[in-house]
Structure formats: C-alpha cells, structure tokens
Amino acid sequence: MIRTPLTRRFELGTPVIGAPMAGVSGGALAAAVSRAGGLGMVGVAGNHTAAFVAEQCAIPGRLPFGVGLMAWVLADRPDLLAATVAARPALVSVSFGDPGPYVGTLHDAGIAVAAQVNTVADVHRAVAADVDVLVAQGSEAGGHTGHRATLPLLQEVLTLTDRPVVAAGGIATGRGMAAVLAAGAAGVWVGTPLLACPEGLNSPAARARVRAAAGEDTVLTRAFDVAQRLAWPERWPGRALANEFSRTWHGREAELAHDDLASQRVVEARRSDDLEQAPLYAGESVGLVTEERSATDVVRMLTEDAERALRAVPDLLA
Ligand SMILES: Cc1cc2nc3c(=O)[nH]c(=O)nc-3n(C[C@H](O)[C@H](O)[C@H](O)COP(=O)(O)O)c2cc1C
C-alpha cells in the first residue's frame, strides 16, 4: 500500500486523483476512480449549469469525490460555486486563474481546496490563498495547461511549499507514478489515462480515436478556443489531438478571430461530434492508452504497477 500525506488527509486507498475533465469526467467516471481507492473528480466548465453539477455530484453517493472548477469562469458564474458547495465534495480544485476569491467560501463549508499551478508565480498565489493541495501541472497534460514540463515544474514547486504537491501531466503508467512519488509528489492527478474509459461522458467515437492516437499526435494550441470565441486567458492553450482544423488554423489565430465561417464550423462540429473539426483534448501520454478499460481497473493497475516499481528501487542502490 502506498501512503502519502494525500492518502492520509483524504483517507484514500491510493494517491491517485482522477483529474477533472469537463465533458469527460462526470459523476460516473469520478465514482469509478473512487471505487478503486482514488479520488475521482467531476469537471465543470462555463457551458455547464448548476443542475448539471448537482446531478453529476449525486452519482458517487457515499464514495468520496471532488469537483474541478475554473477560476476565470467563476467570476461570472457564482451559481456553479454555490452548486458545488451544496454537493459537499471532499475536494474542490480552482484552476486557471486566482483561486483566492473562492477559498474562504470552500473552507467555511469544510471543503479542501486544490489548485493546478503552471508557474512559480502561480505557486506563490496559491499559497497566499491558503490552498490545501497544489497540483504541478506540466505542459504534457491534456486539456488546458501552461508551458513548463511536469518534472522540472514539480521539483521547483516542492522547493517552494511544504503543502502536499500532486503531479499532473504525462503520468500514465505505474513507472511514471513511482517516479513522481520518488521525486516527492504526494500523489498523481491523471486525466489522459481515463479518456478511453466507458464511464466517461465522451462519445465512443472519441474514445476510439484516443485509443488509436500516438504520443506524437498532440498539439498545444489556442485555435479551438479562438474559434469558439471562448474567453480562455491566453496563457493557457489546450493540448488536443491534432486534426484537420488544428492543421489549418494553429498559428493563424489572429486571422481565425475574424473568420466567422471557421468559427461556426467548430461550434457545429462539437454538436455533431465531427472529430476532424472539433477539439479532442488529450495529453502526450495518449500513446499509452490503447484499450477501453474501466476507470476502476485503470487506477488499480496504475497503483499495483507503481508499488512494484517502488519495491524495485532499493535494488538500484549499491
Ligand atoms: C479532456 C480534458 C478535459 C479537461 N478539463 C479540465 C477541466 O475541466 N478542469 C481542469 O481543471 N482541468 C481540466 N483538464 C486538465 C486535467 O485536470 C489534468 O491537468 C490533465 O489531464 C493531467 O494530465 P494528463 O492528461 O497527461 O493526465 C482537462 C484535461 C483533459 C484531457
């Protein structure tokens, strides 16, 4: 059994957090992660309603779960924070912006707070805001992310705080999990390894595409956000599988901002699940995701393989 400050604080069987992934991780995926002893999280974005939050958070029942919110969305959507507090999760992450304005409300409700950090300035801001868990999210991650790689970022964050630091971005095997635990992380925050799980809200076609994709097939781009006229702050592009749309528009965002036809195409493609035009967010570890497996099995296997890898470490010492 792997014990860390994270497992102790949240009474987990394994230090694995199922990353919040808007459009993929609803209550069923979160519950499947928690069933394996991890902590599954429901991802909430600006296109969601308070009713969606209540509905999805009811699914895990007595299992522990978390909710992932976006700071830049909350500024205009206090209803999402209120619905989250009402659902009584064990952990709420407030990422992509200043968590400061929201920590007090969550702490007053007895809810622990996490924040994904991508820079040293983010770490200082999260610590000043009294965040309980910091998530060093490297740019290998799927979805929106910063510009620094997981391992150097993790090592630097660990020098800046004594609070539990969880590693995110590119961790998809027990060996990878063992590596960041040995480096000092209190746990892992995995998203891409869960993209082919049947409990996800994503479509079977999207899951099939994830299973077929290679690790070299991703692109870090703002093109999908610009096309959809989303107010995503510029410093967080999104890592997605490259497709016809990104091959046409990545690097031409200024032009795209004025092309209403291209914009319409992406909005329509999201509705019709046209994966050559719509974004399919996935990280660099996508090449390791080759089978459709329950999230419970993914977390169990990750944990068993990490235990095996950690047990082998003493053999390295002369
Ligand atoms: C499809 C997808 C959607 C995501 N949506 C969110 C989100 O709603 N909120 C959030 O904080 N992070 C989101 N992320 C980022 C994840 O929380 C996490 O940082 C990332 O998946 C970890 O790296 P990995 O994909 O290499 O495992 C998303 C990631 C993916 C792949």
mmCIF file of C-alpha atoms and ligand atoms in Angstrom:
data_model
loop_
_atom_site.group_PDB
_atom_site.id
_atom_site.type_symbol
_atom_site.label_atom_id
_atom_site.label_comp_id
_atom_site.label_asym_id
_atom_site.label_seq_id
_atom_site.Cartn_x
_atom_site.Cartn_y
_atom_site.Cartn_z
ATOM 1 C CA MET A 1 0.000 0.000 0.000
ATOM 2 C CA ILE A 2 1.265 3.468 -0.846
ATOM 3 C CA ARG A 3 0.768 6.023 1.940
ATOM 4 C CA THR A 4 1.371 9.752 1.451
ATOM 5 C CA PRO A 5 0.116 12.996 3.028
ATOM 6 C CA LEU A 6 -2.616 12.910 0.352
ATOM 7 C CA THR A 7 -3.934 9.437 1.235
ATOM 8 C CA ARG A 8 -3.858 10.325 4.929
ATOM 9 C CA ARG A 9 -5.657 13.630 4.513
ATOM 10 C CA PHE A 10 -8.457 12.250 2.312
ATOM 11 C CA GLU A 11 -8.462 8.672 3.649
ATOM 12 C CA LEU A 12 -7.683 7.227 0.231
ATOM 13 C CA GLY A 13 -6.542 3.718 -0.646
ATOM 14 C CA THR A 14 -4.138 5.059 -3.270
ATOM 15 C CA PRO A 15 -2.681 8.525 -4.017
ATOM 16 C CA VAL A 16 -4.415 8.789 -7.391
ATOM 17 C CA ILE A 17 -6.709 11.689 -8.212
ATOM 18 C CA GLY A 18 -8.899 11.330 -11.295
ATOM 19 C CA ALA A 19 -8.419 14.737 -12.935
ATOM 20 C CA PRO A 20 -11.448 16.930 -13.509
ATOM 21 C CA MET A 21 -12.098 16.907 -17.251
ATOM 22 C CA ALA A 22 -15.051 18.957 -18.448
ATOM 23 C CA GLY A 23 -17.043 16.972 -20.997
ATOM 24 C CA VAL A 24 -15.477 13.662 -19.914
ATOM 25 C CA SER A 25 -15.407 13.283 -16.135
ATOM 26 C CA GLY A 26 -18.928 13.314 -14.801
ATOM 27 C CA GLY A 27 -20.162 11.507 -11.719
ATOM 28 C CA ALA A 28 -19.828 8.016 -13.212
ATOM 29 C CA LEU A 29 -16.138 8.402 -14.075
ATOM 30 C CA ALA A 30 -15.426 10.035 -10.715
ATOM 31 C CA ALA A 31 -17.198 7.193 -8.898
ATOM 32 C CA ALA A 32 -15.253 4.558 -10.856
ATOM 33 C CA VAL A 33 -11.938 6.171 -9.810
ATOM 34 C CA SER A 34 -13.011 6.421 -6.173
ATOM 35 C CA ARG A 35 -14.171 2.793 -6.195
ATOM 36 C CA ALA A 36 -10.518 1.825 -6.723
ATOM 37 C CA GLY A 37 -9.471 3.848 -3.667
ATOM 38 C CA GLY A 38 -8.538 7.045 -5.518
ATOM 39 C CA LEU A 39 -10.396 10.340 -5.599
ATOM 40 C CA GLY A 40 -12.472 10.927 -8.713
ATOM 41 C CA MET A 41 -13.350 14.473 -9.758
ATOM 42 C CA VAL A 42 -16.213 15.963 -11.741
ATOM 43 C CA GLY A 43 -15.068 18.556 -14.311
ATOM 44 C CA VAL A 44 -17.173 21.702 -14.592
ATOM 45 C CA ALA A 45 -16.848 24.307 -17.360
ATOM 46 C CA GLY A 46 -18.637 27.504 -18.344
ATOM 47 C CA ASN A 47 -21.135 25.688 -20.568
ATOM 48 C CA HIS A 48 -22.420 23.669 -17.614
ATOM 49 C CA THR A 49 -25.383 24.507 -15.383
ATOM 50 C CA ALA A 50 -25.798 24.320 -11.622
ATOM 51 C CA ALA A 51 -28.298 21.480 -12.258
ATOM 52 C CA PHE A 52 -25.564 19.520 -14.083
ATOM 53 C CA VAL A 53 -23.268 19.933 -11.066
ATOM 54 C CA ALA A 54 -25.969 18.694 -8.654
ATOM 55 C CA GLU A 55 -26.903 15.761 -10.905
ATOM 56 C CA GLN A 56 -23.337 14.557 -11.516
ATOM 57 C CA CYS A 57 -22.231 15.003 -7.898
ATOM 58 C CA ALA A 58 -25.124 12.845 -6.709
ATOM 59 C CA ILE A 59 -23.807 9.834 -8.686
ATOM 60 C CA PRO A 60 -20.845 8.852 -6.443
ATOM 61 C CA GLY A 61 -23.235 8.504 -3.482
ATOM 62 C CA ARG A 62 -21.202 7.582 -0.400
ATOM 63 C CA LEU A 63 -17.916 7.413 -2.300
ATOM 64 C CA PRO A 64 -15.594 10.413 -1.859
ATOM 65 C CA PHE A 65 -15.396 12.727 -4.875
ATOM 66 C CA GLY A 66 -14.083 16.115 -5.913
ATOM 67 C CA VAL A 67 -15.155 18.901 -8.276
ATOM 68 C CA GLY A 68 -12.861 20.823 -10.643
ATOM 69 C CA LEU A 69 -13.795 24.458 -11.310
ATOM 70 C CA MET A 70 -12.122 27.130 -13.433
ATOM 71 C CA ALA A 71 -11.352 30.444 -11.719
ATOM 72 C CA TRP A 72 -11.889 32.567 -14.848
ATOM 73 C CA VAL A 73 -15.350 31.021 -15.310
ATOM 74 C CA LEU A 74 -16.412 31.512 -11.667
ATOM 75 C CA ALA A 75 -16.016 35.276 -11.909
ATOM 76 C CA ASP A 76 -19.306 35.363 -13.888
ATOM 77 C CA ARG A 77 -20.844 32.143 -12.594
ATOM 78 C CA PRO A 78 -21.278 32.184 -8.803
ATOM 79 C CA ASP A 79 -24.092 29.644 -9.286
ATOM 80 C CA LEU A 80 -21.509 26.964 -10.182
ATOM 81 C CA LEU A 81 -19.623 27.572 -6.923
ATOM 82 C CA ALA A 82 -22.872 27.520 -4.915
ATOM 83 C CA ALA A 83 -23.966 24.222 -6.521
ATOM 84 C CA THR A 84 -20.522 22.752 -5.826
ATOM 85 C CA VAL A 85 -20.599 23.734 -2.154
ATOM 86 C CA ALA A 86 -24.127 22.302 -1.838
ATOM 87 C CA ALA A 87 -22.901 18.958 -3.241
ATOM 88 C CA ARG A 88 -20.400 18.608 -0.364
ATOM 89 C CA PRO A 89 -17.344 17.216 -2.192
ATOM 90 C CA ALA A 90 -14.189 16.285 -0.283
ATOM 91 C CA LEU A 91 -12.020 18.430 -2.565
ATOM 92 C CA VAL A 92 -12.594 21.297 -4.976
ATOM 93 C CA SER A 93 -9.960 22.500 -7.399
ATOM 94 C CA VAL A 94 -9.963 26.085 -8.602
ATOM 95 C CA SER A 95 -7.572 26.242 -11.534
ATOM 96 C CA PHE A 96 -6.721 28.581 -14.411
ATOM 97 C CA GLY A 97 -6.840 31.883 -12.558
ATOM 98 C CA ASP A 98 -6.679 33.217 -9.000
ATOM 99 C CA PRO A 99 -8.229 30.768 -6.516
ATOM 100 C CA GLY A 100 -8.072 33.492 -3.800
ATOM 101 C CA PRO A 101 -11.655 34.790 -4.011
ATOM 102 C CA TYR A 102 -13.140 31.289 -3.604
ATOM 103 C CA VAL A 103 -11.026 29.570 -0.951
ATOM 104 C CA GLY A 104 -12.769 31.173 2.051
ATOM 105 C CA THR A 105 -16.244 30.027 0.954
ATOM 106 C CA LEU A 106 -14.982 26.480 0.401
ATOM 107 C CA HIS A 107 -13.056 26.302 3.674
ATOM 108 C CA ASP A 108 -16.062 27.682 5.573
ATOM 109 C CA ALA A 109 -18.031 24.741 4.167
ATOM 110 C CA GLY A 110 -15.332 22.309 5.354
ATOM 111 C CA ILE A 111 -14.117 21.590 1.824
ATOM 112 C CA ALA A 112 -10.406 21.244 0.999
ATOM 113 C CA VAL A 113 -9.109 23.256 -1.947
ATOM 114 C CA ALA A 114 -6.624 22.345 -4.677
ATOM 115 C CA ALA A 115 -5.229 24.493 -7.475
ATOM 116 C CA GLN A 116 -3.316 23.496 -10.570
ATOM 117 C CA VAL A 117 -0.178 25.626 -10.911
ATOM 118 C CA ASN A 118 1.904 26.166 -14.041
ATOM 119 C CA THR A 119 4.455 28.777 -12.935
ATOM 120 C CA VAL A 120 6.334 29.900 -9.818
ATOM 121 C CA ALA A 121 4.030 32.956 -9.594
ATOM 122 C CA ASP A 122 1.041 30.571 -9.554
ATOM 123 C CA VAL A 123 2.585 28.737 -6.589
ATOM 124 C CA HIS A 124 3.010 31.948 -4.587
ATOM 125 C CA ARG A 125 -0.574 32.957 -5.398
ATOM 126 C CA ALA A 126 -1.971 29.548 -4.387
ATOM 127 C CA VAL A 127 -0.036 29.517 -1.107
ATOM 128 C CA ALA A 128 -1.133 33.094 -0.322
ATOM 129 C CA ALA A 129 -4.715 31.997 -0.985
ATOM 130 C CA ASP A 130 -4.291 29.165 1.575
ATOM 131 C CA VAL A 131 -4.882 26.372 -0.943
ATOM 132 C CA ASP A 132 -4.502 22.939 0.704
ATOM 133 C CA VAL A 133 -3.120 20.918 -2.230
ATOM 134 C CA LEU A 134 -1.017 22.233 -5.114
ATOM 135 C CA VAL A 135 -1.075 20.415 -8.427
ATOM 136 C CA ALA A 136 2.072 20.916 -10.520
ATOM 137 C CA GLN A 137 0.581 20.593 -13.990
ATOM 138 C CA GLY A 138 3.126 20.185 -16.751
ATOM 139 C CA SER A 139 2.515 21.042 -20.373
ATOM 140 C CA GLU A 140 2.494 17.346 -21.304
ATOM 141 C CA ALA A 141 -1.035 17.340 -19.895
ATOM 142 C CA GLY A 142 -4.145 17.008 -21.976
ATOM 143 C CA GLY A 143 -6.553 19.939 -21.978
ATOM 144 C CA HIS A 144 -5.615 23.468 -20.960
ATOM 145 C CA THR A 145 -2.163 23.828 -19.498
ATOM 146 C CA GLY A 146 0.895 26.031 -19.184
ATOM 147 C CA HIS A 147 4.298 25.965 -20.839
ATOM 148 C CA ARG A 148 6.564 24.136 -18.376
ATOM 149 C CA ALA A 149 7.208 20.395 -18.305
ATOM 150 C CA THR A 150 5.990 18.287 -15.387
ATOM 151 C CA LEU A 151 9.267 17.108 -13.834
ATOM 152 C CA PRO A 152 11.183 20.407 -13.605
ATOM 153 C CA LEU A 153 7.990 22.179 -12.510
ATOM 154 C CA LEU A 154 7.271 19.560 -9.833
ATOM 155 C CA GLN A 155 10.814 19.736 -8.452
ATOM 156 C CA GLU A 156 10.672 23.521 -8.280
ATOM 157 C CA VAL A 157 7.210 23.626 -6.677
ATOM 158 C CA LEU A 158 8.472 21.213 -3.994
ATOM 159 C CA THR A 159 11.163 23.730 -3.030
ATOM 160 C CA LEU A 160 8.548 26.474 -2.624
ATOM 161 C CA THR A 161 5.960 24.905 -0.320
ATOM 162 C CA ASP A 162 5.526 22.315 2.437
ATOM 163 C CA ARG A 163 1.925 21.684 1.417
ATOM 164 C CA PRO A 164 1.140 18.436 -0.432
ATOM 165 C CA VAL A 165 2.099 18.729 -4.104
ATOM 166 C CA VAL A 166 0.476 16.426 -6.630
ATOM 167 C CA ALA A 167 1.972 15.832 -10.090
ATOM 168 C CA ALA A 168 -0.092 16.168 -13.273
ATOM 169 C CA GLY A 169 0.784 15.852 -16.931
ATOM 170 C CA GLY A 170 2.031 12.792 -18.746
ATOM 171 C CA ILE A 171 1.667 10.220 -15.965
ATOM 172 C CA ALA A 172 0.062 7.090 -17.372
ATOM 173 C CA THR A 173 1.931 4.070 -16.010
ATOM 174 C CA GLY A 174 2.952 2.718 -12.624
ATOM 175 C CA ARG A 175 6.549 3.561 -13.512
ATOM 176 C CA GLY A 176 5.614 7.176 -14.146
ATOM 177 C CA MET A 177 3.623 7.280 -10.917
ATOM 178 C CA ALA A 178 6.534 5.764 -8.959
ATOM 179 C CA ALA A 179 8.902 8.320 -10.498
ATOM 180 C CA VAL A 180 6.960 11.374 -9.316
ATOM 181 C CA LEU A 181 6.295 9.828 -5.882
ATOM 182 C CA ALA A 182 10.039 9.185 -5.533
ATOM 183 C CA ALA A 183 10.616 12.802 -6.580
ATOM 184 C CA GLY A 184 8.469 13.947 -3.649
ATOM 185 C CA ALA A 185 4.945 14.267 -5.024
ATOM 186 C CA ALA A 186 2.141 13.335 -2.620
ATOM 187 C CA GLY A 187 0.116 11.832 -5.452
ATOM 188 C CA VAL A 188 -0.739 11.855 -9.139
ATOM 189 C CA TRP A 189 -3.534 13.669 -10.977
ATOM 190 C CA VAL A 190 -4.329 11.691 -14.103
ATOM 191 C CA GLY A 191 -6.579 12.689 -16.981
ATOM 192 C CA THR A 192 -5.447 11.241 -20.310
ATOM 193 C CA PRO A 193 -5.274 7.638 -18.980
ATOM 194 C CA LEU A 194 -9.033 7.917 -18.290
ATOM 195 C CA LEU A 195 -10.039 9.142 -21.766
ATOM 196 C CA ALA A 196 -10.916 5.671 -23.073
ATOM 197 C CA CYS A 197 -12.996 4.557 -20.089
ATOM 198 C CA PRO A 198 -16.618 3.585 -20.729
ATOM 199 C CA GLU A 199 -17.741 5.632 -17.677
ATOM 200 C CA GLY A 200 -16.736 8.896 -19.413
ATOM 201 C CA LEU A 201 -19.165 11.424 -20.881
ATOM 202 C CA ASN A 202 -17.178 11.468 -24.143
ATOM 203 C CA SER A 203 -18.500 9.574 -27.157
ATOM 204 C CA PRO A 204 -17.481 6.051 -28.213
ATOM 205 C CA ALA A 205 -16.002 7.624 -31.380
ATOM 206 C CA ALA A 206 -13.835 9.955 -29.272
ATOM 207 C CA ARG A 207 -12.688 7.032 -27.129
ATOM 208 C CA ALA A 208 -11.775 5.043 -30.240
ATOM 209 C CA ARG A 209 -9.733 7.964 -31.547
ATOM 210 C CA VAL A 210 -7.877 8.212 -28.244
ATOM 211 C CA ARG A 211 -7.010 4.502 -28.390
ATOM 212 C CA ALA A 212 -5.688 4.873 -31.935
ATOM 213 C CA ALA A 213 -3.628 8.038 -31.305
ATOM 214 C CA ALA A 214 0.161 8.071 -30.881
ATOM 215 C CA GLY A 215 2.071 10.175 -28.366
ATOM 216 C CA GLU A 216 3.333 12.401 -31.192
ATOM 217 C CA ASP A 217 -0.188 13.276 -32.339
ATOM 218 C CA THR A 218 -0.970 16.150 -29.955
ATOM 219 C CA VAL A 219 -0.752 19.901 -30.462
ATOM 220 C CA LEU A 220 -0.732 22.703 -27.863
ATOM 221 C CA THR A 221 -2.926 25.374 -29.393
ATOM 222 C CA ARG A 222 -5.320 28.251 -28.774
ATOM 223 C CA ALA A 223 -7.019 27.719 -32.118
ATOM 224 C CA PHE A 224 -10.044 25.835 -30.757
ATOM 225 C CA ASP A 225 -10.710 28.483 -28.077
ATOM 226 C CA VAL A 226 -10.309 31.353 -30.524
ATOM 227 C CA ALA A 227 -12.657 29.616 -32.968
ATOM 228 C CA GLN A 228 -15.310 29.110 -30.307
ATOM 229 C CA ARG A 229 -14.894 32.721 -29.110
ATOM 230 C CA LEU A 230 -14.223 31.423 -25.581
ATOM 231 C CA ALA A 231 -12.743 33.828 -23.046
ATOM 232 C CA TRP A 232 -9.905 31.416 -22.095
ATOM 233 C CA PRO A 233 -6.955 33.555 -20.900
ATOM 234 C CA GLU A 234 -4.126 33.424 -23.459
ATOM 235 C CA ARG A 235 -1.589 31.905 -21.083
ATOM 236 C CA TRP A 236 -3.405 28.550 -21.072
ATOM 237 C CA PRO A 237 -3.552 26.955 -24.529
ATOM 238 C CA GLY A 238 -5.050 23.478 -24.795
ATOM 239 C CA ARG A 239 -3.336 20.207 -25.690
ATOM 240 C CA ALA A 240 -5.516 18.283 -28.119
ATOM 241 C CA LEU A 241 -5.160 15.604 -30.767
ATOM 242 C CA ALA A 242 -4.106 17.296 -33.994
ATOM 243 C CA ASN A 243 -6.860 17.186 -36.600
ATOM 244 C CA GLU A 244 -7.825 18.880 -39.851
ATOM 245 C CA PHE A 245 -8.919 22.020 -38.018
ATOM 246 C CA SER A 246 -5.730 22.438 -35.957
ATOM 247 C CA ARG A 247 -3.564 21.690 -39.009
ATOM 248 C CA THR A 248 -5.334 24.513 -40.857
ATOM 249 C CA TRP A 249 -5.555 27.105 -38.099
ATOM 250 C CA HIS A 250 -2.859 26.546 -35.442
ATOM 251 C CA GLY A 251 -0.552 29.573 -35.687
ATOM 252 C CA ARG A 252 -3.157 31.634 -37.562
ATOM 253 C CA GLU A 253 -5.256 32.576 -34.512
ATOM 254 C CA ALA A 254 -5.344 36.323 -35.324
ATOM 255 C CA GLU A 255 -6.956 35.547 -38.666
ATOM 256 C CA LEU A 256 -9.242 32.944 -37.094
ATOM 257 C CA ALA A 257 -10.590 35.531 -34.653
ATOM 258 C CA HIS A 258 -12.291 37.241 -37.629
ATOM 259 C CA ASP A 259 -13.350 34.146 -39.585
ATOM 260 C CA ASP A 260 -16.961 33.510 -38.636
ATOM 261 C CA LEU A 261 -17.331 30.586 -41.031
ATOM 262 C CA ALA A 262 -14.455 28.674 -39.414
ATOM 263 C CA SER A 263 -15.863 29.547 -36.010
ATOM 264 C CA GLN A 264 -19.282 28.213 -36.987
ATOM 265 C CA ARG A 265 -17.652 25.006 -38.264
ATOM 266 C CA VAL A 266 -16.089 24.211 -34.866
ATOM 267 C CA VAL A 267 -19.248 25.028 -32.910
ATOM 268 C CA GLU A 268 -21.277 22.784 -35.254
ATOM 269 C CA ALA A 269 -18.582 20.057 -35.159
ATOM 270 C CA ARG A 270 -18.802 19.892 -31.389
ATOM 271 C CA ARG A 271 -22.545 19.303 -31.697
ATOM 272 C CA SER A 272 -22.198 16.601 -34.353
ATOM 273 C CA ASP A 273 -19.031 15.029 -32.847
ATOM 274 C CA ASP A 274 -17.049 15.684 -36.038
ATOM 275 C CA LEU A 275 -13.606 14.859 -34.697
ATOM 276 C CA GLU A 276 -11.722 16.372 -37.660
ATOM 277 C CA GLN A 277 -13.060 19.837 -36.771
ATOM 278 C CA ALA A 278 -13.921 19.683 -33.057
ATOM 279 C CA PRO A 279 -11.318 19.682 -30.260
ATOM 280 C CA LEU A 280 -10.462 16.346 -28.670
ATOM 281 C CA TYR A 281 -8.275 17.242 -25.724
ATOM 282 C CA ALA A 282 -5.605 14.655 -24.830
ATOM 283 C CA GLY A 283 -2.078 14.672 -23.414
ATOM 284 C CA GLU A 284 1.267 13.326 -24.559
ATOM 285 C CA SER A 285 0.682 10.031 -22.748
ATOM 286 C CA VAL A 286 -2.161 9.245 -25.169
ATOM 287 C CA GLY A 287 0.011 6.683 -26.999
ATOM 288 C CA LEU A 288 -0.097 4.533 -23.850
ATOM 289 C CA VAL A 289 -3.902 4.453 -23.829
ATOM 290 C CA THR A 290 -4.711 1.604 -26.176
ATOM 291 C CA GLU A 291 -7.595 -0.276 -24.576
ATOM 292 C CA GLU A 292 -11.087 0.517 -23.357
ATOM 293 C CA ARG A 293 -10.888 -0.274 -19.656
ATOM 294 C CA SER A 294 -12.985 0.703 -16.655
ATOM 295 C CA ALA A 295 -11.537 3.616 -14.675
ATOM 296 C CA THR A 296 -11.538 1.362 -11.615
ATOM 297 C CA ASP A 297 -9.204 -1.045 -13.430
ATOM 298 C CA VAL A 298 -7.017 1.805 -14.727
ATOM 299 C CA VAL A 299 -6.471 3.118 -11.189
ATOM 300 C CA ARG A 300 -5.948 -0.371 -9.735
ATOM 301 C CA MET A 301 -3.357 -1.261 -12.372
ATOM 302 C CA LEU A 302 -1.591 2.089 -12.013
ATOM 303 C CA THR A 303 -1.349 1.514 -8.257
ATOM 304 C CA GLU A 304 -0.158 -2.111 -8.482
ATOM 305 C CA ASP A 305 2.464 -1.248 -11.087
ATOM 306 C CA ALA A 306 3.647 1.757 -9.043
ATOM 307 C CA GLU A 307 4.007 -0.444 -5.967
ATOM 308 C CA ARG A 308 6.058 -2.913 -7.999
ATOM 309 C CA ALA A 309 8.260 -0.141 -9.405
ATOM 310 C CA LEU A 310 8.801 1.385 -5.955
ATOM 311 C CA ARG A 311 9.712 -2.014 -4.490
ATOM 312 C CA ALA A 312 12.396 -2.358 -7.160
ATOM 313 C CA VAL A 313 14.029 0.953 -6.209
ATOM 314 C CA PRO A 314 16.260 -0.402 -3.378
ATOM 315 C CA ASP A 315 17.888 -2.710 -5.972
ATOM 316 C CA LEU A 316 19.312 0.410 -7.613
ATOM 317 C CA LEU A 317 21.320 1.212 -4.507
ATOM 318 C CA ALA A 318 24.753 -0.362 -4.353
HETATM 319 C C1 LIG B 1 -10.374 16.199 -21.973
HETATM 320 C C2 LIG B 1 -9.778 17.009 -20.862
HETATM 321 C C3 LIG B 1 -10.554 17.953 -20.212
HETATM 322 C C4 LIG B 1 -10.013 18.692 -19.149
HETATM 323 N N1 LIG B 1 -10.827 19.567 -18.464
HETATM 324 C C5 LIG B 1 -10.367 20.162 -17.335
HETATM 325 C C6 LIG B 1 -11.257 20.891 -16.508
HETATM 326 O O1 LIG B 1 -12.450 20.997 -16.777
HETATM 327 N N2 LIG B 1 -10.749 21.489 -15.386
HETATM 328 C C7 LIG B 1 -9.439 21.350 -15.028
HETATM 329 O O2 LIG B 1 -9.054 21.894 -14.011
HETATM 330 N N3 LIG B 1 -8.574 20.652 -15.802
HETATM 331 C C8 LIG B 1 -9.016 20.036 -16.928
HETATM 332 N N4 LIG B 1 -8.163 19.257 -17.675
HETATM 333 C C9 LIG B 1 -6.758 19.075 -17.226
HETATM 334 C C10 LIG B 1 -6.691 17.926 -16.214
HETATM 335 O O3 LIG B 1 -7.272 18.307 -14.994
HETATM 336 C C11 LIG B 1 -5.260 17.452 -15.922
HETATM 337 O O4 LIG B 1 -4.428 18.519 -15.574
HETATM 338 C C12 LIG B 1 -4.585 16.693 -17.043
HETATM 339 O O5 LIG B 1 -5.470 15.806 -17.692
HETATM 340 C C13 LIG B 1 -3.408 15.906 -16.477
HETATM 341 O O6 LIG B 1 -2.510 15.473 -17.454
HETATM 342 P P1 LIG B 1 -2.706 14.158 -18.342
HETATM 343 O O7 LIG B 1 -3.818 14.469 -19.288
HETATM 344 O O8 LIG B 1 -1.403 13.988 -19.016
HETATM 345 O O9 LIG B 1 -3.052 13.004 -17.428
HETATM 346 C C14 LIG B 1 -8.665 18.502 -18.745
HETATM 347 C C15 LIG B 1 -7.890 17.547 -19.421
HETATM 348 C C16 LIG B 1 -8.425 16.794 -20.464
HETATM 349 C C17 LIG B 1 -7.571 15.756 -21.135
#
